[in-house]
Short mmCIF file of C-alpha atoms in Angstrom, two decimals:
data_model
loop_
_atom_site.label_atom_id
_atom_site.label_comp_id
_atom_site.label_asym_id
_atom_site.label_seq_id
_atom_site.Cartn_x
_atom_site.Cartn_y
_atom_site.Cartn_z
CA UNK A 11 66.81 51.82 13.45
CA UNK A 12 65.64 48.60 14.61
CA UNK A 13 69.09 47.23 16.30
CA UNK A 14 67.96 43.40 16.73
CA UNK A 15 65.76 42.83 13.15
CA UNK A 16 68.93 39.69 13.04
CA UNK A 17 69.31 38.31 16.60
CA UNK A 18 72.19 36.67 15.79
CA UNK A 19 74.25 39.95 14.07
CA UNK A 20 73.07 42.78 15.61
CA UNK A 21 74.94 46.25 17.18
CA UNK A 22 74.51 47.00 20.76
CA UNK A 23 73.08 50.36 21.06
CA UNK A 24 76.02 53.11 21.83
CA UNK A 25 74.19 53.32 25.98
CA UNK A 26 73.22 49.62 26.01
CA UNK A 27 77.29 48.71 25.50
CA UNK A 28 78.59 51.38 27.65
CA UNK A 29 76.61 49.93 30.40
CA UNK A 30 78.05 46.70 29.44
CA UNK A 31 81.63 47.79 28.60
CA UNK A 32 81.13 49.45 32.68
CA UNK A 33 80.04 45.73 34.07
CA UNK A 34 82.95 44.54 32.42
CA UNK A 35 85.97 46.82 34.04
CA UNK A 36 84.00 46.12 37.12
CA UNK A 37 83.97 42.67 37.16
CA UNK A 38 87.71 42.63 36.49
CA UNK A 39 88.34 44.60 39.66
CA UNK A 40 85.67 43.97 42.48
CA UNK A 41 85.00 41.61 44.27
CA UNK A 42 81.86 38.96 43.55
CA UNK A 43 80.35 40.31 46.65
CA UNK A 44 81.06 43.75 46.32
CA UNK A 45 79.39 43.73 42.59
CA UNK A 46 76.30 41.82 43.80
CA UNK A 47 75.42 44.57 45.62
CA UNK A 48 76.51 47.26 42.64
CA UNK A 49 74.01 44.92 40.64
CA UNK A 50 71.18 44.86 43.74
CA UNK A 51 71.79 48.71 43.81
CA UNK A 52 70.90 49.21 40.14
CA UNK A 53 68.78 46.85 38.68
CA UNK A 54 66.45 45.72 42.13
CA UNK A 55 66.62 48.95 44.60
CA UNK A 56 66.51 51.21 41.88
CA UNK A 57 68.43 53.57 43.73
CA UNK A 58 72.02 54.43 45.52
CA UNK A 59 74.02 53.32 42.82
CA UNK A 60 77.49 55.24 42.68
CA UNK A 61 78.41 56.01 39.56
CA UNK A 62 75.31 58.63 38.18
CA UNK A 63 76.39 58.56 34.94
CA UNK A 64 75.08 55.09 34.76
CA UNK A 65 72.46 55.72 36.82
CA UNK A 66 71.13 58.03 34.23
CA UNK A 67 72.39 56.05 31.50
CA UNK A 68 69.93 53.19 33.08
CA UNK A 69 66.95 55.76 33.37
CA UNK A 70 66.64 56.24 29.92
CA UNK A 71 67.15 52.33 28.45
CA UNK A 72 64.56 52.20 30.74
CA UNK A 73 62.09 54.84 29.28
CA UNK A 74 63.09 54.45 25.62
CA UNK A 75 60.25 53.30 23.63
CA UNK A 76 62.06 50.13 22.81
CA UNK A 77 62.34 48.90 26.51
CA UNK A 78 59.18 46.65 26.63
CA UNK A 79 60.94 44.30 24.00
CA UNK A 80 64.35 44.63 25.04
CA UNK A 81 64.88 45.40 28.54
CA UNK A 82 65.22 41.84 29.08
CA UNK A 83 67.75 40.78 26.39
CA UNK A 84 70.03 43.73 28.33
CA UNK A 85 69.52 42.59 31.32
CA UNK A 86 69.84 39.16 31.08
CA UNK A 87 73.65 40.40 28.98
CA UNK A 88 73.96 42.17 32.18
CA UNK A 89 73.66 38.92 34.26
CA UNK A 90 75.97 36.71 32.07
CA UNK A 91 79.16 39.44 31.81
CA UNK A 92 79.06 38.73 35.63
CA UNK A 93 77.90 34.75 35.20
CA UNK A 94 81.24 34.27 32.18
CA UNK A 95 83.74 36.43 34.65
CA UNK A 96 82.93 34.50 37.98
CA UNK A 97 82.55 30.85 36.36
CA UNK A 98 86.39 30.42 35.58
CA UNK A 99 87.31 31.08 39.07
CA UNK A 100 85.87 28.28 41.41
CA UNK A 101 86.07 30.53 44.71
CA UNK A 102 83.43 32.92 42.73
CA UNK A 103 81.11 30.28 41.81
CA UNK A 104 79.11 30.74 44.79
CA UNK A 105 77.86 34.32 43.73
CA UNK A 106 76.03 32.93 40.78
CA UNK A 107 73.14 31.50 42.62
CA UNK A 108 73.24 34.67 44.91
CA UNK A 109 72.99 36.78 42.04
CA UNK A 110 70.36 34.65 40.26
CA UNK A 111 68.41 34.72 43.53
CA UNK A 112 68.11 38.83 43.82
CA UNK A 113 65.32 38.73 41.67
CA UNK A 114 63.16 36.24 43.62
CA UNK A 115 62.58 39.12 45.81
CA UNK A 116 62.68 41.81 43.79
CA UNK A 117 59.02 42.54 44.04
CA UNK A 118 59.33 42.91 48.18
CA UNK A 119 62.04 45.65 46.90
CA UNK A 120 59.35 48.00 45.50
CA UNK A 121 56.57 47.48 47.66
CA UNK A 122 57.74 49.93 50.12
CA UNK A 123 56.19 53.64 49.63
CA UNK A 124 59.92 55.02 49.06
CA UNK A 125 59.60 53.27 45.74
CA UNK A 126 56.28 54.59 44.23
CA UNK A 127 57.87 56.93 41.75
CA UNK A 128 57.47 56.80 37.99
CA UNK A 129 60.82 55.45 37.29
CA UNK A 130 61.14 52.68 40.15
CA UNK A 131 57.82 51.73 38.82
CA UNK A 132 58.49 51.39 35.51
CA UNK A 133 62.27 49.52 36.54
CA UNK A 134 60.19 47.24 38.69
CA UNK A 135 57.22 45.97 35.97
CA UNK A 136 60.51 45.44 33.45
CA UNK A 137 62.26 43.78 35.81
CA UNK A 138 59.86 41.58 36.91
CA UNK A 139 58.31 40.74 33.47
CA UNK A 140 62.47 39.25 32.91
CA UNK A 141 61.77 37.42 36.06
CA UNK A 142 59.39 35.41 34.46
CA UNK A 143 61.14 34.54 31.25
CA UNK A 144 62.89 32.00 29.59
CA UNK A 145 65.73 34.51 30.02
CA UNK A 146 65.98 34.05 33.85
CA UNK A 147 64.27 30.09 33.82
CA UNK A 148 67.72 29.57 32.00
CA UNK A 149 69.63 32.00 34.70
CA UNK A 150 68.37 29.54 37.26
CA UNK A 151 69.35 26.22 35.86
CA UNK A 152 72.28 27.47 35.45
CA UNK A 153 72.11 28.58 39.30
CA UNK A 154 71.14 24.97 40.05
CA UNK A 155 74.26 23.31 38.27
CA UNK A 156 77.18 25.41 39.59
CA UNK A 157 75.42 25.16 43.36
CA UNK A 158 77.09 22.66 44.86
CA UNK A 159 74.48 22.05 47.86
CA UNK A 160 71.69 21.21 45.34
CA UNK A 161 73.12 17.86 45.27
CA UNK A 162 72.88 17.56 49.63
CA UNK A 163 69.52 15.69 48.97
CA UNK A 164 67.76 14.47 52.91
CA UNK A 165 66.20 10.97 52.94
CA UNK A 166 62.94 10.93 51.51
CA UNK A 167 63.10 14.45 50.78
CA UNK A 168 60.67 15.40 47.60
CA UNK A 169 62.30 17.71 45.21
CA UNK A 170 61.11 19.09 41.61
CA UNK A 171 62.88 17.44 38.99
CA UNK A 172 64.35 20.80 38.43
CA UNK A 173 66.73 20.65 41.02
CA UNK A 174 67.93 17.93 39.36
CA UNK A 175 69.84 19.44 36.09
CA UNK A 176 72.96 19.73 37.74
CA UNK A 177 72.73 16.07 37.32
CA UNK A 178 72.90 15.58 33.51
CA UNK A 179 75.47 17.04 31.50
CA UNK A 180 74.09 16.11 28.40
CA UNK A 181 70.64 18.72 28.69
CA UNK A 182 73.15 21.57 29.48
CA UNK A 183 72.98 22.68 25.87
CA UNK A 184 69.50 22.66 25.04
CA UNK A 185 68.89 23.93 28.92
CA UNK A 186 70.81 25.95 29.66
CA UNK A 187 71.22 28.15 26.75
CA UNK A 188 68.58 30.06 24.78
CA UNK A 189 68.84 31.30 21.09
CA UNK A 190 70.28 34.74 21.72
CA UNK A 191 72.49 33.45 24.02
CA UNK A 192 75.59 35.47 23.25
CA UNK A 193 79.01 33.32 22.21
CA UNK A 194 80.81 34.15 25.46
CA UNK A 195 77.63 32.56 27.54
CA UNK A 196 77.87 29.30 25.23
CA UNK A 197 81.41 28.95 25.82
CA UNK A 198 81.05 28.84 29.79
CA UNK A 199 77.86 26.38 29.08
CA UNK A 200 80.10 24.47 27.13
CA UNK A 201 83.45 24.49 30.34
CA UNK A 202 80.92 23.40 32.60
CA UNK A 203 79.43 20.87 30.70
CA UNK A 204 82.76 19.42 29.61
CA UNK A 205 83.74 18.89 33.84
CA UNK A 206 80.86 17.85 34.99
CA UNK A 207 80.88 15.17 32.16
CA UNK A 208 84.90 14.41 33.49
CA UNK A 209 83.60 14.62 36.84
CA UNK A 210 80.72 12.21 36.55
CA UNK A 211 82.71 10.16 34.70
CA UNK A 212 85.46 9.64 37.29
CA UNK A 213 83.14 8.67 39.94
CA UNK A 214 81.71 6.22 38.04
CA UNK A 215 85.02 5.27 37.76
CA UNK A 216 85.98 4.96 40.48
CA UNK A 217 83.01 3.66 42.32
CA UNK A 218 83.29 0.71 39.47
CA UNK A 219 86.85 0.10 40.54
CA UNK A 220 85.62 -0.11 44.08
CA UNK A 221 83.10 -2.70 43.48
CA UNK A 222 85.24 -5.09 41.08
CA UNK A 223 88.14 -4.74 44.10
CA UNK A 224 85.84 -5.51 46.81
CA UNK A 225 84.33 -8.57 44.92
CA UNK A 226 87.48 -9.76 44.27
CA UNK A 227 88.80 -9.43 47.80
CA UNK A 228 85.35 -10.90 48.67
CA UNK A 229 86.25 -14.38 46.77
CA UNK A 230 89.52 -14.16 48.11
CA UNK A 231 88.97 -13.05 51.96
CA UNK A 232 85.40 -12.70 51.86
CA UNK A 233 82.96 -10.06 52.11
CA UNK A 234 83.73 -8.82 56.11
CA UNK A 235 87.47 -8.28 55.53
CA UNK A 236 86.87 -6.49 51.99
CA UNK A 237 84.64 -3.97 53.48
CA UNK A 238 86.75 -3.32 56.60
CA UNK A 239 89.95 -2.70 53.79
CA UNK A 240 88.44 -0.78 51.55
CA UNK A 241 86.85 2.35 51.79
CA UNK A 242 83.26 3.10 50.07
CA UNK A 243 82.91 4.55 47.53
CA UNK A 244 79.30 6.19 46.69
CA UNK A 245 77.11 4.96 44.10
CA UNK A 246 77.16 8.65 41.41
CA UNK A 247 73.80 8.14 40.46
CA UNK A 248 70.12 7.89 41.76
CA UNK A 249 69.93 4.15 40.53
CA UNK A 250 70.35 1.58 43.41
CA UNK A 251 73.76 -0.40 43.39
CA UNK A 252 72.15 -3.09 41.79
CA UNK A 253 70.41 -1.53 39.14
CA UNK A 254 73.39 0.61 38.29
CA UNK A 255 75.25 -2.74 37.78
CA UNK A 256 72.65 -4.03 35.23
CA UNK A 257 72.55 -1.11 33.54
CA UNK A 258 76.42 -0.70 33.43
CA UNK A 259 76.10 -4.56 32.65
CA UNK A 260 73.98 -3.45 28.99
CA UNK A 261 75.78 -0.48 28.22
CA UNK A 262 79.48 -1.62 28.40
CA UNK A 263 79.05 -5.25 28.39
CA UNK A 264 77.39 -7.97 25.52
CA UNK A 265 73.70 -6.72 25.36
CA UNK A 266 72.27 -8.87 22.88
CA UNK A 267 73.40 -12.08 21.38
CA UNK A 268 77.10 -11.85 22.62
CA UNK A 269 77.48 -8.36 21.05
CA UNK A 270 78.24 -5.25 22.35
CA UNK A 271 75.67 -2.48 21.25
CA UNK A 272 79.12 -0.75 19.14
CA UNK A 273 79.15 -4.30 17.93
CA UNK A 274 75.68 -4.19 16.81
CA UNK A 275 75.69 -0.71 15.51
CA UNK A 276 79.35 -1.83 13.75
CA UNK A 277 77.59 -4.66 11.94
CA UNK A 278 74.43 -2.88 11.45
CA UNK A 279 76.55 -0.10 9.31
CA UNK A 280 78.71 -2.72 7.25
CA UNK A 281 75.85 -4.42 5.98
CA UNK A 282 73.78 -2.11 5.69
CA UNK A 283 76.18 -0.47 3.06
CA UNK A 284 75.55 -2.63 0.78
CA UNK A 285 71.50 -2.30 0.63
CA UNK A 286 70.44 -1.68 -2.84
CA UNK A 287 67.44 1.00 -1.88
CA UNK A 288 66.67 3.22 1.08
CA UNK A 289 63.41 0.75 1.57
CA UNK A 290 65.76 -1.97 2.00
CA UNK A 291 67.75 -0.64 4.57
CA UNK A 292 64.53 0.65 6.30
CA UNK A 293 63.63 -2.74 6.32
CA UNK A 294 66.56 -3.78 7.83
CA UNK A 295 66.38 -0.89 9.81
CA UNK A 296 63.28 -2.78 11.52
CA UNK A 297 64.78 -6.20 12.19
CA UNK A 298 67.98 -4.37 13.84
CA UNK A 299 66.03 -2.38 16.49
CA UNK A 300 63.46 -5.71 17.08
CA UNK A 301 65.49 -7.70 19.02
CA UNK A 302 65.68 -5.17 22.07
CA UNK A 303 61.39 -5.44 21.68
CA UNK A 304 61.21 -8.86 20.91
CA UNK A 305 58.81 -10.01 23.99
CA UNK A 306 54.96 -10.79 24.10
CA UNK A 307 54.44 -6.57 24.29
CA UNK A 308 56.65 -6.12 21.37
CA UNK A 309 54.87 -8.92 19.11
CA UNK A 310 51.57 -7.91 20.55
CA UNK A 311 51.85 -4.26 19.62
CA UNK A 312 55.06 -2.24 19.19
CA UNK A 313 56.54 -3.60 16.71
CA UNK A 314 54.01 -3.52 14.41
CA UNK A 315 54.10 0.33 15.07
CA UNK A 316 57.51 0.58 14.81
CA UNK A 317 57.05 -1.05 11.07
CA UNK A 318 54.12 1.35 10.04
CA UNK A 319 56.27 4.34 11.58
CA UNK A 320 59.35 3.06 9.17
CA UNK A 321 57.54 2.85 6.31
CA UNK A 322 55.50 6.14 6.90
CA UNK A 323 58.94 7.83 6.67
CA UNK A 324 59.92 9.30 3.43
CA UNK A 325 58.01 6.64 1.20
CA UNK A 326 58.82 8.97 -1.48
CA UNK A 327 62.35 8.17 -0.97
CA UNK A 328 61.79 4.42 -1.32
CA UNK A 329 63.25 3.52 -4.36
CA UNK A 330 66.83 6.19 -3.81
CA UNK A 331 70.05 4.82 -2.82
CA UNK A 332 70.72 5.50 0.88
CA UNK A 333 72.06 8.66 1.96
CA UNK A 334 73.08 10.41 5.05
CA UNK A 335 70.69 12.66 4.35
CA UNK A 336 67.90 9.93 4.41
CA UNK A 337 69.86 7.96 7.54
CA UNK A 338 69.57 11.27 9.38
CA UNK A 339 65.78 12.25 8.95
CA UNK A 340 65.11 8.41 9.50
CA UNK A 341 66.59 8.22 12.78
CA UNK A 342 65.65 12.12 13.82
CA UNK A 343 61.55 10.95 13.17
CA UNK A 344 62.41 7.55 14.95
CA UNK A 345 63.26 9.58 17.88
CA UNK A 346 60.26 12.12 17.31
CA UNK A 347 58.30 8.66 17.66
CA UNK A 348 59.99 6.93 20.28
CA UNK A 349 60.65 10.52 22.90
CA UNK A 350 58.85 12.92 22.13
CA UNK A 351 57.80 14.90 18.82
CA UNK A 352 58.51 18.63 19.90
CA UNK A 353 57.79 21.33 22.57
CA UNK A 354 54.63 22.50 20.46
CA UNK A 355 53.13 18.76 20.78
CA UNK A 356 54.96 17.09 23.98
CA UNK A 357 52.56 13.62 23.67
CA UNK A 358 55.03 10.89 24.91
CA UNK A 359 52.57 8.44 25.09
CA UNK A 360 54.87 5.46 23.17
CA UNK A 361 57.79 6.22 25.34
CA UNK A 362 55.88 6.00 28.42
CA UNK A 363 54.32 3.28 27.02
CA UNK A 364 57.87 1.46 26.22
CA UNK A 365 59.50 2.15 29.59
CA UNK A 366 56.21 0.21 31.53
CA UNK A 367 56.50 -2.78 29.47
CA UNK A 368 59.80 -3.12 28.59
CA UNK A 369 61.59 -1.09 31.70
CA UNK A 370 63.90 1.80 31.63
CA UNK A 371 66.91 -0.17 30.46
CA UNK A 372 65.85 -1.99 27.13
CA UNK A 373 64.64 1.48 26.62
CA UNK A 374 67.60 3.19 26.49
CA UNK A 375 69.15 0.58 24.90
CA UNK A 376 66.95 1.07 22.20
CA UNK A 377 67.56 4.74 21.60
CA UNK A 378 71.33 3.78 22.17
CA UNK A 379 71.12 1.73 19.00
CA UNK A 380 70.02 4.57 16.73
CA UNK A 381 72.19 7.06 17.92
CA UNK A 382 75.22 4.47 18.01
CA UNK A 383 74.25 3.86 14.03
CA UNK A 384 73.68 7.51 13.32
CA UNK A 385 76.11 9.83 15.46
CA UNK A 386 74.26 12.79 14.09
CA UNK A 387 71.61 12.81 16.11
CA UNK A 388 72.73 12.24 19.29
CA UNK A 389 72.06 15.78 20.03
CA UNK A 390 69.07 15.22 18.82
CA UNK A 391 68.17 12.75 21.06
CA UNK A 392 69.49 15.05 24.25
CA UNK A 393 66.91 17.40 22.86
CA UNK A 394 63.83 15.04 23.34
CA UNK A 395 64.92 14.39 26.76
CA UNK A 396 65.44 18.22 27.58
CA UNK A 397 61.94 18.75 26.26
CA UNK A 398 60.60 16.22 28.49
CA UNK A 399 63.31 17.96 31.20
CA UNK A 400 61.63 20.73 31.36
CA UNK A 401 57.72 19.87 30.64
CA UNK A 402 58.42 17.60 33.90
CA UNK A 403 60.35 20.06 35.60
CA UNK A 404 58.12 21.56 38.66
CA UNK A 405 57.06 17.79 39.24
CA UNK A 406 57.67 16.42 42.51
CA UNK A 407 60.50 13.15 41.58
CA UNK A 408 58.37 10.90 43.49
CA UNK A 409 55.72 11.30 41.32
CA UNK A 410 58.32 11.23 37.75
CA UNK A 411 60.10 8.22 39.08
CA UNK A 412 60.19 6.89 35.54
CA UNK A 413 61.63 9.66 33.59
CA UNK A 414 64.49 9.92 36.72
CA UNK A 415 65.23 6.47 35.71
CA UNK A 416 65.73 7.17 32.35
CA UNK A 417 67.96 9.82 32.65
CA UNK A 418 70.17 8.06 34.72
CA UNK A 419 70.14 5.22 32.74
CA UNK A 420 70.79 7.68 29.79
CA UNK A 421 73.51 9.00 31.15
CA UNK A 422 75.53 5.88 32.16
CA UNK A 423 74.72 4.64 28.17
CA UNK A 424 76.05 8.23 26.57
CA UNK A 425 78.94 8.47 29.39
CA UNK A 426 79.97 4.66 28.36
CA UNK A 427 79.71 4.81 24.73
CA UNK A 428 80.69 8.25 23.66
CA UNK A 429 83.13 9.46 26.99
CA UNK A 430 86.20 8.71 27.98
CA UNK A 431 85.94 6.15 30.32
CA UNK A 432 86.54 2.84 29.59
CA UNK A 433 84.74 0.51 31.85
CA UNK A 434 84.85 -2.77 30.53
CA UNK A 435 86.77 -3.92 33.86
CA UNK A 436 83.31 -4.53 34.92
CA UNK A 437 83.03 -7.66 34.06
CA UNK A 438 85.14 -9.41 36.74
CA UNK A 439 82.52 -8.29 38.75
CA UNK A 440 80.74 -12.02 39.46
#
């Protein structure tokens, strides 16, 4: 019987979930270190492991003739019944990296003569084909975000952009999760994304709190006696002080004309209602995003592709009243144009393009527009930027600047407009 023909509603083998049901009555009992080493003993060693029965039980999910395809769905179940258990208890959030980082040297493990037999070698080629999946590239974001010394960055220090997840809250779904991630593994994705969107958002908080009561002591004292009175507080993002200000500046404040970009995206909807055809509002579609491009690069060459793109979408469609069926493939191809298409054909040539002539904060005002008109697809958009995420993600971030700017900047425009902080205090900031 082929157990996994539907990914999504399949039955466990009888072995593969009484190796799963044992994980489970030992993680409720033993310590984090204590089963790291149960784990080490059974899946990297090969060998020692206490209890025979699943010893054996191991040996022959190992053999069977299925193991080639599925050794790595079990093991990577294996990983997250420890990964769910030790995640809602923060004094066992250190094993996850620890365990994560086992199979880095798993290959060491069976080098030694000891480990030349039939079985060990056979445990050791499936293991280390799951080492280099998408299975275990997921196993180590996820590493990344709950290690709280990834974020101990030293001066000057070049980094992969990897090391950097733990950073954005809003890629968490797209990377940290795969398609057969099992429900119980996208609820803990989902915990840890929800605090470390409350926890960047009360830093930004409260580092915008800081700055508004230091420039008003400033005016009133001046700027020696506020900083001896207060205490710092540290800038929560890679942006300098004063580019974090600007962009806070965009996202909360008037961006364009005296409006808000809610105020835009408010008045954009209303009148938009009342467009007779879906080329209408397509056209209108056009002059609303324009006035974020509306410089010598936009009249010289973007927004004349930004008109051909518009009417290259649906033209079929032209003449039908507007839907949100039509508002939603609009804006999903807008962002195919403006990001990035897909993981099959990553060319972000017009984003690139966009950030170098009109910076990284029109830019993401830009996007902020459609998603702020068409709530649908902000997941959508996190999508694009986890595809460039993770095409980008063994570059250096000295060399990826750019796309680090953007990310921050994306995340102070989705934390602003769609959170739960309300920072529009930040305008008695002179």
């Amino acid at each position: 019987m082929n157990y996994r023909s539907d990914p999504f509603n399949r039955r466990n083998t009888p072995e593969e979930q009484r190796l799963y049901d044992h994980l489970l009555s030992c993680v409720r009992t033993e310590t984090p270190d204590r089963l790291t080493e149960r784990f080490k003993a059974l899946f990297i060693d090969g060998t020692g492991y206490p209890d025979t029965e699943i010893a054996a039980l191991l040996d022959r999910l190992v053999n069977s003739k299925e193991a080639q395809e599925e050794f790595q769905y079990i093991l990577n179940r294996c990983c997250h019944i420890l990964i769910n258990r030790w995640q809602t208890n923060s004094q066992h959030q250190k094993a996850i990296p620890q365990l994560v980082s086992l199979f880095e040297s798993s290959s060491l493990k069976f080098s030694q003569p000891y480990y030349q037999s039939r079985r060990a070698a056979r445990l050791q080629e499936l293991v280390r084909e799951f080492s280099n999946s998408e299975h275990y590239l997921t196993l180590q974001r996820l590493a990344r975000v709950v290690d709280d010394s990834e974020n101990e960055i030293e001066e000057n220090e070049k980094r992969p952009l990897g090391t950097y997840i733990r950073r954005y809250p809003y890629l968490y779904s797209h990377c940290l999760l795969s398609d057969r991630s099992s429900y119980e593994h996208q609820q803990t994705v989902r915990k840890i994304q929800a605090q470390q969107q409350r926890q960047f958002e009360l830093h930004l908080s409260q580092y915008v709190t800081y700055q508004v009561r230091r420039a008003q002591l400033a005016r009133q004292s001046g700027l020696d006696k506020a900083r001896r009175i207060l205490k710092p507080i540290a800038n929560p993002t890679l942006l300098s002080d004063r580019e974090l200000y600007h962009s806070l500046k965009q996202f909360v404040g008037k961006a364009e004309c005296g409006y808000t970009y809610r105020d835009l995206a408010h008045s954009f909807i209303t009148h938009s209602s009342e467009v007779q055809s879906y080329g209408e509002f397509k056209a209108e579609l056009y002059d609303y995003l324009v006035t974020t491009t509306r410089s010598d690069y936009g009249k010289r060459l973007f927004n004349e592709r930004l008109s051909k793109q518009l009417k290259g979408t649906l033209p079929q469609s032209n003449e039908q009243k507007v839907s949100d069926f039509l508002i939603v493939r609009t804006c999903s191809q807008l962002l195919n144009f403006l990001v990035v298409e897909s993981v099959q054909r990553p060319n972000h040539f017009v984003f690139i393009d966009l950030i170098s002539n009109i910076g990284p904060i029109a830019t993401t005002g830009l996007l902020l527009k459609i998603v702020l008109l068409c709530r649908k697809v902000k997941p959508y958009l996190e999508k694009k930027f986890s595809i460039l995420f993770n095409h980008y993600e063994d570059s250096t971030d000295d060399a990826i600047q750019w796309l680090i700017k953007m990310l921050e900047n994306l995340n102070v425009a989705l934390s602003t407009n769609f959170g739960a902080v309300d920072l529009s205090f930040i305008s008695q900031i002179a």
